[in-house]
Amino acid sequence: MALAVQLLWPDSGKHPPADKPYCAYALGICLVFFLLRPLIFLGRAETLARLREKDLFTAAAFLLLALLDIGTAKATVLPTLFFPTPDRVLSVLAEDFRYLIIDCLGSSAKLLLAGFFSGALAGLATGIFIGFSKNAAYWLNPLIKFLGPIPPTAWIPIVLVAFPTTWTGAVFLIALSVWFPTSVMTSSGILNVQNAYFEVSSTLGARRVYQVFMVGIPAAMPLIFTGLFSGACASFLTLMTAEMIGVKNGIGWYIHWQRQMLSYANVYAGLIVIAITFYSLITLFFRVRDRVLVWQKGMIKW
Amino acid sequence: MTQESQAPPEAGGPASPAAGPAAGGGAPPAGAGPPIPAAGAGAGSGAIEIRGASKSFPHPDGSEVPALSRVNLSVGAGEFITLIGPSGCGKSTLLRLIAGLERATSGSLFLDGRPIEGPGAERGLVFQNPYLFPWLNIHGNVAFGIKARRRWREEKGLVGQYLELVGLGRFGKVFPHHLSGGMAQRASLARALINRPLVLLLDEPLGALDAFTRMNMQDEILRIREEKRVTMIMVTHDVDEAIYLSDRIVVMTAGPGRVETVIPVPFARPRARNIPDFLRLRGKILEILNFAGRLEEPAYQI
Ligand SMILES: Nc1ncnc2c1ncn2[C@@H]1O[C@H](COP(=O)(O)OP(=O)(O)OP(=O)(O)O)[C@@H](O)[C@H]1O
Ligand SMILES: [Mg+2]
C-alpha cells in the first residue's frame, strides 16, 4: 500500500499536465482508507477479514498502476499519444463525469435495457413454444438455426434502412443478439427435462398449462440462465457496435468519437466506465440467478 | 365382498381364462381378518378392474416387445394387493397402466366402472425413484398436488400434517438433494398421499430403506390405509413384506409378463412375522417364484 505514495515524486514533464493532481488525490484517499480500515470496520470482523484476503491482489493492482505511472508520466517510455498518464484519465473521469455518466451512460443504458428485456422476453417465448409444441418446433427451429448464427451486427446495413429511427433499429439488433441464445437454451432446457417429472405432476393432478409453468420452466431454469448470460454478453458487444456505427450517442459512441479526436485519455476514461458498468451488470445478473437457483446450491459449482 | 358390486359388468369378451385364479371377479380375500372398508363411502371407492390388458413396447429394430400379456385382475375397494415377481416381468408397467401414464395395447382398465383414459389425481403413484422436484423444497414438493388441483387455500394445512406423517416435519425447508434416499422416498410418499387418492400405486416404495425404518413404514402404510380407506397396489421384491401387508399377493412371471397366480393372505391384522402359518405361506410363494425360475433372490426353503 505504501507503494502508492511513492508515485507522488518525480515527473518527467513531457505530458501535458492535468489541471489538478487527481491521481495523487485518489491515491491519497486510498491510503487514508487503508490506514483507517481497522477503525472503520471495527465492529465487523468478518467483513474486514474478507477484505484482508484480497489485500495481495489490491497491492498488485497498485503496483501495476505505479508501473503505468512510471511508464507514462515519470520515465515516459510509452508513446505519449496512446498512453496518457493515469492523472489525465482520472481528470477526464472527474471533469466529464456528468456528461459521461448522465448523457452517455444513460443513453446506453436505455438502449441496452430496452434491447435486452425485449430480446429476453421474445427468446423465452419462442423457447417455451418450441419446447412444448411440436408444431412450433417444426416451424421455428429451422428459422432459428438459419438466422440465429448470423452475428447481429451483420444486419446493420439492413436495419439502418428498415427501421424508422436508428434507435429502434439498435434496440432490434440488441434484442436479436439476446433472443438467439435465450431461445435456443430455453427450448433445449425444456426438451431435456426428464419426462418423469411431467409424469409425476400429471399423477398429482396437474394439467398441461400448469405443467408448462410449474414443471417445465423451473426445471429448465439453469439452462435458461446460461442462455440469458450469453445473451447479455452478446448484447454488450452489439450495443457498442450499434452505437459506434449508427446511434451516435452513448458510451460506445463517446469512445469512438474521442478516438477520432485523438484524445486517448477520454477513450480510457470511457473504457473504465464501461468496465465498471458491465462488471456491475454481470454481478447483478449472477445475484439474481443465485437467488432463483438456490435449489442448486451444493449441486453445481459456479 | 364388495368389489364385485363395483366391478363393471362382465363383458365376457377377450378376457382369457388363461390367467387362472386372477381371472374374473378375482378370488375374494377369503377370511381376511380385518373388515375391508365398505365400498361406496364417498363418490368413488377405488375398485380397479383389469381385463385382458396387454402392453408391448416398440423395439429399436422395428418389432414389438411384449411387456405384459393379457392380465386380468380385479382389486376391491380398500384392498391391499402386492405384485411380486422377477425383475422385468412388467410390474412397473402394470402400475403405469393403472395410473394412466401408458395406454394398454389391447384390453382395458376400469376404475369404479369407468375406463381409465389418462392420469388423474384420484390414482396416486409413488415411483420406483422418488423423483422429487429438485427446484422445490420438501414443503413445496408435498404441497404440489394441492396447488395443482387449485385447492391451496382450502387445504394448505394438510402439508404440515403429511410431513409429520412421514416423519419429515422438520425438513420442510430443505431441498431434495440434501435428503437421504429413504427420506426422499418418504417425501414422495407424502406428496402422493396428500391428494388423498382412491387408489395408491406404490412401486417399491420402501426399497431404499434400512430394515428397521422399513418395518416402521410398513406399519405406517397399513395405518394410512386403515385411516384413509385407500386401495393400495404395491410392488415389492420382498416376500415377507408382501405377506405382512397384503390381502392378496399377485405373483407375476416374465417373458412376457403375466399373472402366474394370485394368493390370498388369510391372516388377521396386526400380523406377527414369525408364526408358522406365515412361514409356510412364504415357503409356498418362494416355491412358485422358484418354479417360475426367474427370481434372483435365494430361494431358501422352510
Ligand atoms: N418405455 C419402455 N420402452 C421399451 N420397453 C420398456 C419400456 N418400459 C418397460 N419396458 C420393458 O417392459 C418390460 C417390463 O418392464 P417393467 O419396468 O414393468 O419391469 P418391472 O417388473 O417393474 O422390473 P423391476 O422389478 O426391475 O422394476 C421390460 O422387459 C422392459 O424392458
Ligand atoms: Mg419396476
XYZ file of C-alpha atoms and ligand atoms in Angstrom:
636
model
C 0.000 0.000 0.000
C 2.843 2.328 0.775
C 3.934 1.940 -2.829
C 1.152 4.279 -3.775
C 2.749 7.202 -2.045
C 5.912 6.735 -3.977
C 4.064 7.747 -7.120
C 3.874 11.300 -5.949
C 7.543 12.018 -6.560
C 9.272 12.806 -9.851
C 7.505 13.843 -13.029
C 9.150 13.909 -16.442
C 7.087 16.804 -17.745
C 6.671 15.518 -21.299
C 2.966 15.081 -20.830
C 0.523 17.945 -20.845
C -0.235 18.227 -17.131
C -3.709 17.717 -15.849
C -5.472 20.603 -14.166
C -5.264 19.003 -10.774
C -3.224 16.058 -9.497
C -6.207 13.710 -9.469
C -4.046 10.650 -9.246
C -2.485 11.927 -6.085
C -5.936 12.702 -4.700
C -7.169 9.229 -5.497
C -4.120 7.548 -4.060
C -4.313 9.754 -1.015
C -7.910 8.710 -0.442
C -6.967 5.073 -0.892
C -4.118 5.415 1.546
C -6.306 7.078 4.125
C -8.895 4.378 3.615
C -6.403 1.591 4.112
C -4.873 3.279 7.136
C -8.246 3.846 8.735
C -9.629 0.485 7.664
C -9.202 -1.254 11.009
C -11.117 1.618 12.595
C -13.897 1.737 10.004
C -14.636 -1.961 10.277
C -14.094 -2.034 13.992
C -17.307 -3.883 14.788
C -17.354 -6.082 11.680
C -14.529 -8.527 11.967
C -15.613 -10.861 9.179
C -16.041 -8.069 6.607
C -12.541 -6.947 7.423
C -11.258 -10.487 7.136
C -12.867 -10.799 3.733
C -11.202 -7.557 2.595
C -7.885 -8.730 4.018
C -7.969 -11.786 1.782
C -7.954 -9.514 -1.234
C -5.002 -7.465 0.027
C -2.424 -9.213 -2.088
C -4.452 -8.567 -5.215
C -5.003 -4.929 -4.286
C -1.310 -4.480 -3.711
C -0.548 -5.961 -7.138
C -3.095 -3.628 -8.730
C -1.484 -0.597 -7.147
C 1.910 -1.833 -8.232
C 0.677 -2.066 -11.794
C -0.711 1.440 -11.542
C 2.635 2.629 -10.282
C 4.414 0.948 -13.195
C 1.973 2.592 -15.586
C 2.616 5.911 -13.982
C 6.342 5.415 -14.310
C 5.944 4.297 -17.909
C 3.937 7.364 -18.842
C 4.429 10.322 -16.544
C 7.797 9.683 -14.971
C 10.097 7.909 -17.401
C 7.845 8.216 -20.481
C 8.922 5.052 -22.256
C 5.481 4.571 -23.860
C 4.230 6.719 -26.771
C 2.620 9.745 -25.192
C -0.278 9.932 -27.630
C -1.730 6.498 -26.958
C -0.746 6.201 -23.330
C -1.881 9.211 -21.348
C -0.906 9.464 -17.704
C -3.283 7.994 -15.142
C -3.586 11.540 -13.890
C -5.197 12.718 -17.116
C -7.504 9.721 -17.398
C -8.710 10.362 -13.891
C -9.109 14.033 -14.587
C -11.366 13.230 -17.558
C -13.391 10.951 -15.334
C -13.729 13.669 -12.741
C -14.343 16.629 -15.014
C -16.516 14.940 -17.627
C -18.341 12.969 -15.013
C -21.754 14.466 -15.608
C -21.555 14.153 -19.339
C -20.086 10.655 -19.281
C -22.418 9.198 -16.740
C -25.682 11.037 -17.267
C -25.731 11.610 -21.011
C -23.635 8.837 -22.478
C -24.136 6.085 -19.976
C -27.796 6.991 -19.508
C -28.478 6.749 -23.204
C -26.547 3.472 -23.464
C -28.411 2.046 -20.505
C -31.785 2.874 -22.029
C -30.809 1.190 -25.268
C -29.310 -1.819 -23.562
C -32.198 -2.415 -21.181
C -34.841 -1.977 -23.870
C -32.986 -4.364 -26.158
C -32.078 -6.902 -23.503
C -35.518 -7.231 -22.000
C -37.423 -7.355 -25.252
C -34.931 -9.892 -26.601
C -35.062 -11.974 -23.431
C -38.857 -11.993 -23.415
C -39.030 -12.923 -27.077
C -36.382 -15.599 -26.542
C -38.227 -17.095 -23.576
C -41.470 -17.097 -25.511
C -40.039 -18.807 -28.599
C -38.037 -21.212 -26.437
C -41.109 -22.217 -24.455
C -43.173 -22.630 -27.606
C -40.550 -24.799 -29.229
C -40.074 -26.769 -26.042
C -43.720 -27.634 -25.643
C -45.244 -27.664 -29.091
C -44.182 -29.964 -31.897
C -45.747 -27.578 -34.402
C -43.831 -24.598 -33.093
C -40.643 -26.657 -33.176
C -41.346 -27.659 -36.782
C -41.793 -24.097 -37.987
C -39.475 -22.132 -35.734
C -36.468 -24.425 -35.405
C -35.221 -24.023 -38.985
C -35.680 -20.284 -38.686
C -33.608 -20.149 -35.522
C -30.952 -22.471 -36.848
C -30.649 -20.461 -40.027
C -30.936 -16.880 -38.803
C -29.564 -17.290 -35.282
C -25.880 -17.737 -36.050
C -25.709 -14.567 -38.150
C -23.905 -12.016 -35.979
C -26.491 -9.329 -35.234
C -24.117 -6.601 -36.351
C -24.132 -8.068 -39.837
C -27.726 -6.844 -40.062
C -26.717 -3.229 -39.568
C -26.944 -2.206 -43.239
C -30.477 -3.586 -43.487
C -31.619 -2.441 -40.086
C -30.461 1.094 -40.729
C -32.820 1.428 -43.676
C -35.634 -0.813 -42.472
C -36.283 0.922 -39.152
C -37.846 4.357 -38.775
C -35.147 5.539 -36.362
C -31.662 4.292 -35.702
C -32.633 3.949 -32.057
C -35.384 1.399 -32.723
C -33.024 -0.313 -35.133
C -30.391 -0.591 -32.437
C -32.922 -1.919 -29.942
C -33.864 -4.529 -32.509
C -30.251 -5.558 -33.022
C -29.586 -5.912 -29.318
C -32.827 -7.799 -28.852
C -31.815 -10.095 -31.699
C -28.488 -10.867 -30.080
C -30.200 -11.762 -26.807
C -33.051 -13.608 -28.465
C -30.974 -16.249 -30.187
C -29.085 -17.781 -27.240
C -32.064 -17.379 -24.925
C -34.497 -19.204 -27.178
C -32.047 -21.976 -28.006
C -31.172 -22.588 -24.360
C -34.775 -22.306 -23.167
C -36.070 -24.827 -25.666
C -33.226 -27.230 -25.117
C -33.662 -26.847 -21.358
C -37.329 -27.734 -21.608
C -36.812 -30.593 -24.037
C -34.219 -32.088 -21.706
C -36.442 -32.123 -18.639
C -36.816 -35.722 -17.530
C -40.187 -36.950 -18.624
C -40.653 -38.498 -15.175
C -41.210 -35.031 -13.701
C -44.094 -34.437 -16.070
C -45.462 -37.878 -15.263
C -45.238 -37.282 -11.530
C -47.013 -33.966 -11.872
C -49.765 -35.451 -14.008
C -50.451 -38.205 -11.467
C -50.710 -35.404 -8.914
C -53.469 -33.785 -10.918
C -51.550 -31.087 -12.835
C -52.973 -30.026 -16.186
C -50.917 -29.180 -19.243
C -50.625 -25.428 -18.742
C -49.792 -25.887 -15.081
C -47.066 -28.339 -16.049
C -45.575 -25.869 -18.507
C -45.164 -23.193 -15.878
C -44.635 -25.259 -12.749
C -42.528 -28.130 -14.053
C -41.056 -27.403 -17.470
C -39.850 -23.867 -16.904
C -38.463 -24.290 -13.366
C -36.651 -27.451 -14.409
C -35.169 -25.632 -17.397
C -34.075 -22.602 -15.347
C -30.362 -23.484 -15.156
C -30.089 -23.643 -18.930
C -32.314 -20.597 -19.373
C -29.850 -18.625 -17.273
C -26.964 -19.891 -19.346
C -28.791 -18.615 -22.412
C -29.547 -15.261 -20.812
C -25.906 -14.947 -19.814
C -24.600 -15.485 -23.334
C -27.344 -13.139 -24.465
C -26.160 -10.460 -22.050
C -22.566 -10.769 -23.262
C -23.677 -10.613 -26.877
C -25.844 -7.604 -26.098
C -22.844 -5.652 -24.750
C -20.996 -6.302 -27.974
C -23.941 -5.327 -30.126
C -24.571 -2.217 -28.064
C -21.031 -0.960 -28.622
C -21.080 -1.653 -32.333
C -24.530 -0.204 -32.818
C -23.535 2.986 -31.021
C -20.314 3.388 -32.937
C -21.910 2.835 -36.292
C -25.474 4.053 -36.048
C -26.834 5.644 -32.939
C -24.322 8.498 -32.497
C -24.920 8.622 -28.795
C -23.945 6.673 -25.727
C -20.743 5.453 -24.218
C -19.616 3.368 -27.183
C -20.078 6.305 -29.463
C -18.175 8.508 -26.999
C -15.146 6.248 -27.235
C -15.367 6.172 -30.998
C -15.664 9.939 -31.200
C -12.822 10.643 -28.781
C -10.575 8.265 -30.661
C -11.156 10.215 -33.807
C -10.242 13.335 -31.876
C -7.118 11.508 -30.705
C -7.928 12.232 -27.073
C -6.916 8.905 -25.691
C -7.319 9.976 -22.104
C -11.051 10.204 -22.796
C -11.013 6.831 -24.545
C -9.518 5.228 -21.456
C -11.959 7.026 -19.225
C -14.790 5.653 -21.358
C -13.349 2.165 -21.150
C -13.147 2.391 -17.380
C -16.792 3.491 -17.199
C -17.784 0.572 -19.451
C -15.770 -1.912 -17.435
C -17.323 -0.799 -14.163
C -20.839 -0.755 -15.618
C -20.707 -4.161 -17.288
C -18.989 -5.649 -14.275
C -21.818 -4.380 -12.083
C -24.462 -5.640 -14.501
C -22.935 -9.122 -14.651
C -22.600 -9.210 -10.879
C -26.235 -8.220 -10.550
C -27.154 -10.914 -13.059
C -25.357 -13.580 -11.043
C -27.026 -12.369 -7.867
C -30.434 -12.793 -9.456
C -29.504 -16.200 -10.812
C -28.218 -17.398 -7.453
C -31.450 -16.249 -5.885
C -33.568 -18.109 -8.439
C -31.423 -21.220 -8.431
C -30.921 -21.593 -4.672
C -32.076 -25.152 -5.046
C -28.930 -25.942 -6.998
C -26.602 -24.742 -4.266
C -24.229 -27.512 -3.473
C -25.249 -29.467 -6.546
C -23.408 -27.370 -9.094
C -20.384 -25.190 -8.584
C -20.360 -21.921 -10.463
C -67.169 -58.950 -0.983
C -67.935 -55.503 -2.078
C -65.614 -55.370 -5.015
C -67.941 -57.468 -7.113
C -70.693 -54.913 -6.927
C -68.241 -52.221 -8.006
C -66.665 -54.101 -10.857
C -68.012 -53.366 -14.301
C -70.403 -55.958 -15.696
C -68.564 -58.898 -17.116
C -68.325 -58.366 -20.811
C -67.174 -61.894 -21.344
C -65.102 -60.629 -24.241
C -61.454 -61.281 -24.705
C -60.754 -61.810 -21.026
C -58.945 -65.086 -21.232
C -59.278 -67.727 -18.589
C -55.597 -68.438 -19.047
C -54.528 -66.335 -16.133
C -56.147 -68.821 -13.824
C -57.049 -67.542 -10.418
C -56.629 -63.952 -11.495
C -59.459 -64.076 -13.985
C -62.966 -62.854 -13.434
C -64.071 -61.213 -10.257
C -60.935 -62.352 -8.531
C -60.637 -64.563 -5.537
C -62.038 -62.594 -2.666
C -59.602 -62.303 0.201
C -61.192 -65.245 1.875
C -61.457 -64.787 5.551
C -59.191 -61.766 5.596
C -59.141 -60.737 9.222
C -59.943 -57.037 9.312
C -63.037 -55.854 7.534
C -62.240 -54.356 4.213
C -63.792 -50.907 4.224
C -67.193 -50.752 2.660
C -67.271 -49.533 -0.865
C -69.385 -46.571 -1.758
C -68.171 -44.413 1.077
C -67.974 -41.180 -0.873
C -68.179 -40.563 -4.584
C -65.725 -43.162 -5.807
C -64.419 -46.074 -3.908
C -61.300 -47.170 -5.685
C -62.067 -50.559 -7.205
C -59.822 -51.463 -10.105
C -60.767 -53.882 -12.841
C -58.203 -55.022 -15.388
C -59.418 -57.027 -18.343
C -57.078 -58.720 -20.752
C -54.615 -55.871 -20.604
C -51.563 -56.294 -22.820
C -48.774 -53.861 -23.391
C -45.930 -54.041 -25.840
C -43.196 -51.545 -26.498
C -41.634 -50.792 -29.867
C -38.163 -52.228 -30.176
C -35.478 -50.180 -31.951
C -35.341 -52.804 -34.722
C -38.983 -52.189 -35.517
C -40.545 -55.185 -33.832
C -42.803 -55.094 -30.799
C -41.573 -56.331 -27.432
C -44.360 -57.643 -25.245
C -44.046 -56.427 -21.663
C -47.420 -57.538 -20.360
C -49.666 -60.195 -21.783
C -53.396 -60.451 -21.108
C -53.501 -59.522 -17.475
C -56.788 -59.994 -15.680
C -57.209 -58.742 -12.179
C -59.859 -57.143 -10.086
C -58.992 -55.264 -6.993
C -61.678 -54.449 -4.490
C -62.089 -51.029 -2.984
C -59.802 -50.707 0.006
C -57.990 -53.902 -0.787
C -54.227 -54.230 -0.370
C -52.584 -56.015 -3.284
C -48.897 -56.673 -3.707
C -47.285 -57.500 -7.019
C -44.281 -59.725 -6.758
C -42.135 -61.269 -9.444
C -38.782 -61.266 -11.139
C -37.223 -58.119 -12.496
C -38.595 -57.133 -15.885
C -41.875 -59.033 -15.535
C -43.897 -55.878 -16.040
C -44.818 -54.828 -12.513
C -43.983 -51.182 -13.091
C -45.673 -51.315 -16.472
C -48.864 -52.616 -14.873
C -48.836 -49.772 -12.340
C -48.246 -47.259 -15.130
C -51.232 -48.649 -16.998
C -53.432 -48.209 -13.944
C -52.015 -44.728 -13.353
C -52.895 -43.877 -16.948
C -49.329 -42.999 -17.919
C -49.357 -45.735 -20.576
C -52.229 -46.931 -22.721
C -52.788 -50.660 -22.972
C -52.005 -52.074 -26.415
C -55.128 -54.174 -26.028
C -57.604 -54.878 -23.247
C -58.995 -52.325 -20.867
C -58.792 -51.000 -17.339
C -61.532 -49.540 -15.186
C -61.713 -47.507 -12.029
C -65.077 -47.901 -10.317
C -66.535 -48.989 -13.629
C -65.225 -46.044 -15.647
C -62.494 -46.702 -18.195
C -59.068 -45.312 -17.314
C -58.014 -42.933 -20.050
C -55.218 -40.901 -18.577
C -53.527 -39.884 -15.367
C -55.605 -38.356 -12.604
C -55.235 -37.258 -9.027
C -57.577 -39.988 -7.773
C -54.861 -42.523 -8.633
C -51.646 -41.626 -6.863
C -48.371 -43.193 -7.944
C -45.209 -43.408 -5.902
C -42.431 -44.087 -8.394
C -39.582 -46.516 -8.022
C -37.333 -43.403 -7.941
C -38.641 -40.652 -5.689
C -38.406 -38.006 -8.445
C -38.829 -35.114 -6.065
C -38.883 -31.813 -7.920
C -35.375 -30.510 -7.231
C -36.394 -26.863 -7.595
C -38.935 -27.101 -4.763
C -38.108 -27.706 -1.139
C -39.744 -30.622 0.644
C -42.668 -28.492 1.719
C -43.174 -27.319 -1.866
C -42.939 -30.872 -3.156
C -45.561 -32.168 -0.760
C -47.768 -29.156 -1.473
C -47.549 -29.672 -5.247
C -50.703 -31.769 -5.604
C -52.826 -29.339 -3.623
C -51.666 -26.419 -5.734
C -52.024 -28.321 -8.982
C -55.637 -29.083 -8.106
C -56.152 -25.425 -7.171
C -57.137 -26.282 -3.614
C -54.334 -24.369 -1.914
C -56.491 -22.054 0.099
C -58.679 -24.833 1.441
C -56.053 -27.473 2.069
C -52.738 -25.831 2.805
C -52.964 -27.008 6.391
C -52.510 -30.576 5.205
C -48.903 -30.061 4.161
C -47.546 -29.932 7.693
C -49.751 -32.856 8.653
C -48.458 -35.114 5.909
C -44.866 -34.065 6.529
C -45.341 -35.163 10.123
C -46.978 -38.364 8.959
C -43.827 -39.479 7.144
C -41.540 -38.113 9.848
C -40.226 -35.159 7.897
C -41.821 -32.431 9.986
C -38.524 -30.629 10.493
C -37.364 -30.880 6.895
C -39.906 -28.723 5.085
C -37.396 -26.055 4.106
C -34.741 -28.487 2.911
C -34.147 -29.037 -0.786
C -34.342 -32.607 -2.116
C -30.661 -33.099 -2.870
C -29.908 -32.789 0.826
C -32.125 -35.756 1.709
C -31.054 -39.343 2.108
C -32.610 -41.916 -0.230
C -35.045 -43.102 2.403
C -36.120 -39.594 3.350
C -36.687 -38.766 -0.302
C -38.877 -41.819 -0.684
C -40.905 -40.837 2.354
C -41.298 -37.328 0.980
C -42.553 -38.706 -2.309
C -44.988 -40.912 -0.380
C -46.324 -37.842 1.419
C -46.584 -35.990 -1.882
C -48.780 -38.758 -3.303
C -50.843 -39.190 -0.122
C -51.750 -35.540 0.262
C -54.157 -35.786 -2.665
C -55.986 -38.495 -0.714
C -56.272 -40.701 -3.785
C -58.794 -43.518 -4.005
C -56.065 -45.796 -5.260
C -52.446 -45.583 -4.270
C -49.956 -47.300 -6.556
C -46.626 -47.958 -4.904
C -43.612 -49.045 -6.936
C -41.134 -50.486 -4.435
C -41.634 -47.516 -2.142
C -39.579 -48.999 0.671
C -36.711 -50.277 -1.440
C -34.185 -47.724 -0.218
C -34.935 -48.068 3.473
C -32.990 -49.931 6.130
C -34.719 -52.925 7.713
C -35.804 -51.047 10.805
C -37.247 -47.964 9.074
C -38.756 -50.286 6.564
C -40.762 -52.148 9.177
C -41.887 -48.843 10.670
C -43.000 -47.616 7.283
C -44.864 -50.851 6.626
C -46.897 -50.255 9.775
C -47.311 -46.629 8.756
C -48.665 -47.641 5.361
C -51.114 -50.043 6.974
C -52.231 -47.323 9.343
C -52.739 -44.883 6.484
C -54.738 -47.495 4.626
C -56.999 -48.112 7.625
C -57.424 -44.403 8.224
C -57.913 -43.191 4.667
C -59.540 -46.301 3.234
C -57.248 -46.305 0.229
C -56.956 -49.136 -2.240
C -53.290 -49.991 -2.412
C -51.383 -51.805 -5.104
C -47.764 -52.194 -4.201
C -44.786 -53.678 -5.985
C -42.208 -55.351 -3.811
C -39.366 -57.819 -4.115
C -39.673 -58.827 -0.510
C -41.896 -61.851 0.121
C -42.112 -61.136 3.859
C -43.252 -57.612 3.171
C -45.876 -58.891 0.756
C -47.257 -61.348 3.295
C -47.137 -58.840 6.126
C -49.025 -56.174 4.226
C -51.389 -57.565 1.669
C -54.794 -59.113 1.380
C -53.745 -60.858 -1.808
C -50.389 -61.419 -3.439
C -50.230 -61.351 -7.211
C -47.305 -63.435 -8.397
C -46.091 -62.451 -11.857
C -43.680 -64.123 -14.223
C -41.642 -62.725 -17.049
C -41.247 -63.324 -20.729
C -43.804 -61.841 -21.453
C -45.064 -60.510 -18.134
C -48.237 -62.159 -16.958
C -50.026 -63.073 -13.768
C -48.893 -66.510 -12.628
C -51.209 -66.873 -9.675
C -52.993 -64.882 -7.009
C -52.525 -65.975 -3.411
C -54.871 -64.768 -0.687
C -53.284 -63.985 2.659
C -55.843 -65.062 5.236
C -54.156 -63.771 8.389
C -55.730 -61.318 10.775
C -54.035 -57.999 11.406
C -51.905 -56.986 13.184
C -49.819 -59.790 11.832
C -46.901 -61.432 13.537
C -43.996 -62.020 11.236
C -42.890 -65.369 12.584
C -45.931 -67.570 13.142
C -45.772 -70.986 11.419
C -48.595 -70.098 9.002
C -46.666 -67.089 7.868
C -43.530 -69.106 7.243
C -45.487 -71.808 5.446
C -47.034 -69.251 3.117
C -43.647 -67.740 2.460
C -42.312 -71.146 1.501
C -45.190 -71.618 -0.882
C -44.675 -68.288 -2.595
C -40.955 -68.807 -2.926
C -41.655 -72.193 -4.428
C -43.926 -70.654 -7.039
C -41.378 -67.970 -7.801
C -38.616 -70.513 -7.909
C -40.660 -72.733 -10.137
C -41.102 -69.788 -12.418
C -37.345 -69.900 -12.219
C -36.548 -66.244 -12.506
C -36.277 -64.792 -9.069
C -32.757 -63.741 -8.210
C -33.487 -63.979 -4.510
C -32.048 -67.040 -2.740
C -34.988 -69.412 -2.537
C -34.410 -70.779 0.919
C -36.911 -73.434 1.851
C -38.548 -73.830 5.189
N -40.683 -47.375 -22.112
C -40.305 -48.624 -22.448
N -39.820 -48.874 -23.663
C -39.433 -50.124 -24.008
N -39.514 -51.182 -23.217
C -39.979 -50.994 -21.974
C -40.399 -49.721 -21.514
N -40.828 -49.825 -20.242
C -40.678 -51.126 -19.923
N -40.173 -51.827 -20.949
C -39.920 -53.279 -20.946
O -41.019 -53.902 -20.363
C -40.606 -54.949 -19.505
C -41.206 -54.787 -18.139
O -40.633 -53.649 -17.529
P -41.041 -53.155 -16.077
O -40.306 -51.909 -15.797
O -42.505 -53.101 -15.984
O -40.482 -54.346 -15.173
P -40.522 -54.484 -13.598
O -41.259 -55.728 -13.315
O -41.023 -53.249 -12.967
O -38.999 -54.712 -13.250
P -38.189 -54.234 -11.947
O -38.543 -55.177 -10.870
O -36.768 -54.376 -12.355
O -38.580 -52.835 -11.662
C -39.108 -54.968 -19.528
O -38.677 -56.002 -20.372
C -38.722 -53.635 -20.098
O -37.574 -53.774 -20.882
Mg -40.153 -51.735 -11.812
